[in-house]
PDB file of C-alpha atoms in Angstrom:
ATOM      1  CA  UNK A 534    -147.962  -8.853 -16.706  1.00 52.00           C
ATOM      2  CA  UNK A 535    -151.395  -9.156 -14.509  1.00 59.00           C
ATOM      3  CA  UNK A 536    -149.229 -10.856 -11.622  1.00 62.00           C
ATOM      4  CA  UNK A 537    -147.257  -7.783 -10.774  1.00 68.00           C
ATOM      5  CA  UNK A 538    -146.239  -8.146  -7.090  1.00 59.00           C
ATOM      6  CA  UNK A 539    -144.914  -5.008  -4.988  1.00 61.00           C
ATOM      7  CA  UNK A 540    -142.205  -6.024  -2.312  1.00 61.00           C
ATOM      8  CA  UNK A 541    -140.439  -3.719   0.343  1.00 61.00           C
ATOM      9  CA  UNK A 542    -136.985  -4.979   1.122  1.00 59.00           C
ATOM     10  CA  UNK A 543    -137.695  -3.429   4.494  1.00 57.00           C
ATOM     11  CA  UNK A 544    -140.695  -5.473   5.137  1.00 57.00           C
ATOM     12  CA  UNK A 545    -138.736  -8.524   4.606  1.00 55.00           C
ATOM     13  CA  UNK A 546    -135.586  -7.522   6.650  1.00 52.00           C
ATOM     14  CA  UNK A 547    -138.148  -7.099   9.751  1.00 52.00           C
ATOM     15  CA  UNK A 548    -140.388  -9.814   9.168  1.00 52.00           C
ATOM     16  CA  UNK A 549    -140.789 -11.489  12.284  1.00 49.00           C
ATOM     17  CA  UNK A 550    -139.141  -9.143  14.223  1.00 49.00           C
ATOM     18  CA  UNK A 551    -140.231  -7.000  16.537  1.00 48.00           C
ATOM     19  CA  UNK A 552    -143.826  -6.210  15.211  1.00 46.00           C
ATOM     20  CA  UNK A 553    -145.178  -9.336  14.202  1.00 46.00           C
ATOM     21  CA  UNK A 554    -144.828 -13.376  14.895  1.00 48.00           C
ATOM     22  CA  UNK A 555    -142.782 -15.435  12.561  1.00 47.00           C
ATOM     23  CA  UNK A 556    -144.501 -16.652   9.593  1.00 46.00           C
ATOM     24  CA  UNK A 557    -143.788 -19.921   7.589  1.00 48.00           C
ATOM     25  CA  UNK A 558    -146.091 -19.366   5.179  1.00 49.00           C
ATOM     26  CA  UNK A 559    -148.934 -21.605   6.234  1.00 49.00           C
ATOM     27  CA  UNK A 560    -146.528 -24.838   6.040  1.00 49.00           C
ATOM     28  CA  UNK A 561    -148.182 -27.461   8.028  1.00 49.00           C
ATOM     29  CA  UNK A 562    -146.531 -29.017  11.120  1.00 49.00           C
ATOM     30  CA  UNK A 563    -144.986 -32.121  10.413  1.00 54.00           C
ATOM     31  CA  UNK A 564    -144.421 -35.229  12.706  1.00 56.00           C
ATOM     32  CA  UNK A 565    -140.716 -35.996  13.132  1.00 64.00           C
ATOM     33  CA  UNK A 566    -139.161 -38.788  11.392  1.00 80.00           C
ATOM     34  CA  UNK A 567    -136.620 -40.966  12.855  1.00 89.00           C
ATOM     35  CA  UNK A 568    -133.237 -40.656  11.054  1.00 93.00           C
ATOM     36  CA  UNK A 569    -130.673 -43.368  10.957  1.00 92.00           C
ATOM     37  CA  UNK A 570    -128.160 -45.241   8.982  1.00 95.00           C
ATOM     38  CA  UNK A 571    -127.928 -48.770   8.316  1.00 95.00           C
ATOM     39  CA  UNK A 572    -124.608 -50.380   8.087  1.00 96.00           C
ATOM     40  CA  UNK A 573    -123.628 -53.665   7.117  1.00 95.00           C
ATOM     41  CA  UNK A 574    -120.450 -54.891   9.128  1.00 93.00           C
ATOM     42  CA  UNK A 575    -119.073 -58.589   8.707  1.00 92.00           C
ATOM     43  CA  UNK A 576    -122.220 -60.785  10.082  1.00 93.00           C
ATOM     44  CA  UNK A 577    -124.042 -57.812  11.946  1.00 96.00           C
ATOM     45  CA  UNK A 578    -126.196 -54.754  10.862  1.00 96.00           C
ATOM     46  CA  UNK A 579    -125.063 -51.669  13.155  1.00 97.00           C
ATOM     47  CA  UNK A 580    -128.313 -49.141  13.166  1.00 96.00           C
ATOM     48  CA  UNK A 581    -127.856 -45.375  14.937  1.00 96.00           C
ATOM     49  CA  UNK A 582    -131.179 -43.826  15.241  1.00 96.00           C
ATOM     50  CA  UNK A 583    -131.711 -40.393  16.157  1.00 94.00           C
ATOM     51  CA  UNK A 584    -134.558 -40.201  19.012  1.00 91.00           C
ATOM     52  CA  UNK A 585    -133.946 -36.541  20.624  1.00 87.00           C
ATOM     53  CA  UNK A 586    -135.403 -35.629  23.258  1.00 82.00           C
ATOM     54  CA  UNK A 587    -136.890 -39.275  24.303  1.00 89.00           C
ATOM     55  CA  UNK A 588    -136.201 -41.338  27.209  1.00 90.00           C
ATOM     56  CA  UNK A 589    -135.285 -44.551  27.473  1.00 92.00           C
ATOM     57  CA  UNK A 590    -137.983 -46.492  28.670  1.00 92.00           C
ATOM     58  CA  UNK A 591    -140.470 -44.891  25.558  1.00 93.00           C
ATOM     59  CA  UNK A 592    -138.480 -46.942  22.639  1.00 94.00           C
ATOM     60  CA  UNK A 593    -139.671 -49.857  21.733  1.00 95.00           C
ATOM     61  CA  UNK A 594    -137.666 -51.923  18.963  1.00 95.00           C
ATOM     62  CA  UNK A 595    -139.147 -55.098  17.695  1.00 94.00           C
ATOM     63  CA  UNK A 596    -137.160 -57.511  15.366  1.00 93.00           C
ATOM     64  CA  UNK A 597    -138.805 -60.280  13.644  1.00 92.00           C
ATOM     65  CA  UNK A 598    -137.071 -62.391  11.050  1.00 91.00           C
ATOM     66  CA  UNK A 599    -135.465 -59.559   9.022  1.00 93.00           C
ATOM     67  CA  UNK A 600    -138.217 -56.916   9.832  1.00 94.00           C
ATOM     68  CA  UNK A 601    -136.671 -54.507  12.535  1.00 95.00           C
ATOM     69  CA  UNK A 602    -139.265 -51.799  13.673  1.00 94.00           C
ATOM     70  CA  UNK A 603    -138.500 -48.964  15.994  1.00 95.00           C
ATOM     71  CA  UNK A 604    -141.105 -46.963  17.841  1.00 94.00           C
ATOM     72  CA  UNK A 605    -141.105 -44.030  20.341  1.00 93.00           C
ATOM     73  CA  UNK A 606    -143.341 -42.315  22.609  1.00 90.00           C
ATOM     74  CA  UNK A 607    -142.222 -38.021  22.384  1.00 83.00           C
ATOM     75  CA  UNK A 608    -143.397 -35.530  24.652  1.00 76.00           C
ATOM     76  CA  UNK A 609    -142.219 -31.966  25.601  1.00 67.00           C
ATOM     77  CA  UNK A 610    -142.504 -31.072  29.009  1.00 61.00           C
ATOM     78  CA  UNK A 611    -142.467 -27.128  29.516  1.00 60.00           C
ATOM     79  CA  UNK A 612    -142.489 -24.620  32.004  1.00 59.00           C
ATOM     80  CA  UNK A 613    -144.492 -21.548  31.110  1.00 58.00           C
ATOM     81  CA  UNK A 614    -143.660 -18.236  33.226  1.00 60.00           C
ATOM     82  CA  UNK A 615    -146.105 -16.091  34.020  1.00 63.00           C
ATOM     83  CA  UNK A 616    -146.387 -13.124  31.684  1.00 73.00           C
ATOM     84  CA  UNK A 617    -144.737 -15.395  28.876  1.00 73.00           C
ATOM     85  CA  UNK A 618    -146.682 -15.590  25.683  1.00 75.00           C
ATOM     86  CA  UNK A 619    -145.411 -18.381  22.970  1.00 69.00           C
ATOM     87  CA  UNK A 620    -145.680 -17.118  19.353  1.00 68.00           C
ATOM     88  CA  UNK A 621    -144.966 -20.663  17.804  1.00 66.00           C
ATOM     89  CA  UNK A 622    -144.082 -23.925  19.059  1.00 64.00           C
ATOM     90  CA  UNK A 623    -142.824 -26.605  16.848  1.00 65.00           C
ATOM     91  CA  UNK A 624    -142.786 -29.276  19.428  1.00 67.00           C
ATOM     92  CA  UNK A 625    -144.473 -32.792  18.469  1.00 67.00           C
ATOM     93  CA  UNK A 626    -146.046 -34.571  20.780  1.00 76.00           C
ATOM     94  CA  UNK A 627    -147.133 -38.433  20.063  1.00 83.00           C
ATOM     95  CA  UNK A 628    -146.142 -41.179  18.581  1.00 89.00           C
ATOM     96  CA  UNK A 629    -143.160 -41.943  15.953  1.00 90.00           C
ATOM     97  CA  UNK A 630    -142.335 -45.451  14.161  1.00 92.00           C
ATOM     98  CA  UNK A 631    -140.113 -46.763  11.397  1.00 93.00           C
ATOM     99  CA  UNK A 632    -139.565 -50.396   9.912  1.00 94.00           C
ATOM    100  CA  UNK A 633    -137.578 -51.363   7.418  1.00 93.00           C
ATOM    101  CA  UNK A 634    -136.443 -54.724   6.263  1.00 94.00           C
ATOM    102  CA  UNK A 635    -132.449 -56.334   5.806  1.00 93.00           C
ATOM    103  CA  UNK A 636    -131.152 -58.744   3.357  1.00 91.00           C
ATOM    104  CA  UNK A 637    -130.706 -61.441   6.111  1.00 91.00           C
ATOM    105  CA  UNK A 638    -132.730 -62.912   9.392  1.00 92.00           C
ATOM    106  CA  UNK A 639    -131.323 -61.728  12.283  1.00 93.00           C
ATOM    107  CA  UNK A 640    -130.320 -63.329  15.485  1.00 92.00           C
ATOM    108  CA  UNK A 641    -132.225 -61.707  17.907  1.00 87.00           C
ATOM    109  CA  UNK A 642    -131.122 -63.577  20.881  1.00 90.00           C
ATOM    110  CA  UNK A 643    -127.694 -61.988  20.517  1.00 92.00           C
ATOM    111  CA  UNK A 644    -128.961 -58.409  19.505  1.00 94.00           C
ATOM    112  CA  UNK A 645    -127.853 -55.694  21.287  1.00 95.00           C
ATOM    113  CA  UNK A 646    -129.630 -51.954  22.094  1.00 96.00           C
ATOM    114  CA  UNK A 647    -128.324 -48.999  23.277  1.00 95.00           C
ATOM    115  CA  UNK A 648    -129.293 -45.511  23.964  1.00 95.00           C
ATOM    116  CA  UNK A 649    -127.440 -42.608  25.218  1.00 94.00           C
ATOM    117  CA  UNK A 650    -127.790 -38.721  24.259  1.00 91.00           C
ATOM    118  CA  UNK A 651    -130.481 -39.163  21.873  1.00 91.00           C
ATOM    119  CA  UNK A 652    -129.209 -41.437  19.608  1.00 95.00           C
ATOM    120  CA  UNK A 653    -130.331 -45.130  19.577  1.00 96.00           C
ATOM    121  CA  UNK A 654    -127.668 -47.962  18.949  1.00 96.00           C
ATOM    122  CA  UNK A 655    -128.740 -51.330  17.808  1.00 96.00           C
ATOM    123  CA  UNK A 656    -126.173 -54.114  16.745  1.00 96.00           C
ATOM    124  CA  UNK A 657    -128.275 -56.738  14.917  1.00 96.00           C
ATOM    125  CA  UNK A 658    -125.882 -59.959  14.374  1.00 95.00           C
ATOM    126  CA  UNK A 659    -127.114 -62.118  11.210  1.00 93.00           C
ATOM    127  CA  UNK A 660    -128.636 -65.495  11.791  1.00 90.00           C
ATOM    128  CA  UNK A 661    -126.489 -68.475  10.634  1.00 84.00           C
ATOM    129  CA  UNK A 662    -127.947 -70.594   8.292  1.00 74.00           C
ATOM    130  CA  UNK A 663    -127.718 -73.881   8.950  1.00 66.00           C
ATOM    131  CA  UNK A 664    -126.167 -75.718   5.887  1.00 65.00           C
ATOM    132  CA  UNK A 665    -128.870 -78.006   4.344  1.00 65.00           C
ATOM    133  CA  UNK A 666    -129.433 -81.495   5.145  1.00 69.00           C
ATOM    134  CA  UNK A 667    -129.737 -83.798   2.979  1.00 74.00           C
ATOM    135  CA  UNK A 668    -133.401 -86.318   3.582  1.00 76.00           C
ATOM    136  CA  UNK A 669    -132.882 -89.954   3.015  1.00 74.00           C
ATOM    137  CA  UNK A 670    -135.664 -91.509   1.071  1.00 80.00           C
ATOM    138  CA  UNK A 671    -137.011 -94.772   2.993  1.00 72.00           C
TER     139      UNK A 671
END
């Protein structure tokens, strides 16, 4: 009964509006994250990362063995106007990666990458395994 809390329905409805900035209750800021899904299709992974607001030429993908890593420069360029005050910005600016690992080596002469309206397309065709050979003993 100590913890008795007094709240104005009022206060809440305007919060943020008007009177005072937004407040998100001291959350901290945190980088992006690269989202994507991972499919398995016949004898190729298809990967569709989500990179908005990134150009082209800042992604790097790497693929080694079955180790596929994805990296990307971000950056917000803005125009402030004169007499313009910013409350809050929840732009990033830096440097976002992700790696994660598949069943199979991958082929990555034949692997593909495209990007178009933020979203990253990689086809990743499996590497054939060479059956095994047997060694004659001399």
């Amino acid at each position: 009964m100590a913890n008795i809390t007094r709240v104005d329905p009022f206060d809440d409805l305007f919060r943020g509006f008007f009177v005072r900035p937004v407040d998100f209750n001291g959350q901290p800021q945190q980088a992006p994250s690269i989202k994507m899904d991972v499919r398995e299709q016949g004898d190729a992974y298809l990967v569709h990362a989500e990179l908005p607001g990134v150009k082209k030429d800042d992604i790097h993908v790497v693929v080694d063995g079955n180790q596929v890593s994805i990296s990307a420069e971000v950056r917000q360029e803005k125009e402030v106007k004169e007499g313009e005050r910013t409350l809050r910005s929840e732009r990033y600016f830096g440097k976002v990666s992700r790696s994660f690992q598949l069943q199979q080596d991958l082929d990555d002469t034949r692997s593909v990458a495209r990007f178009a309206d933020g979203v990253l397309e990689l086809t990743l065709p499996k590497r054939i395994a060479s059956p095994s050979k047997r060694l004659s003993i001399e």
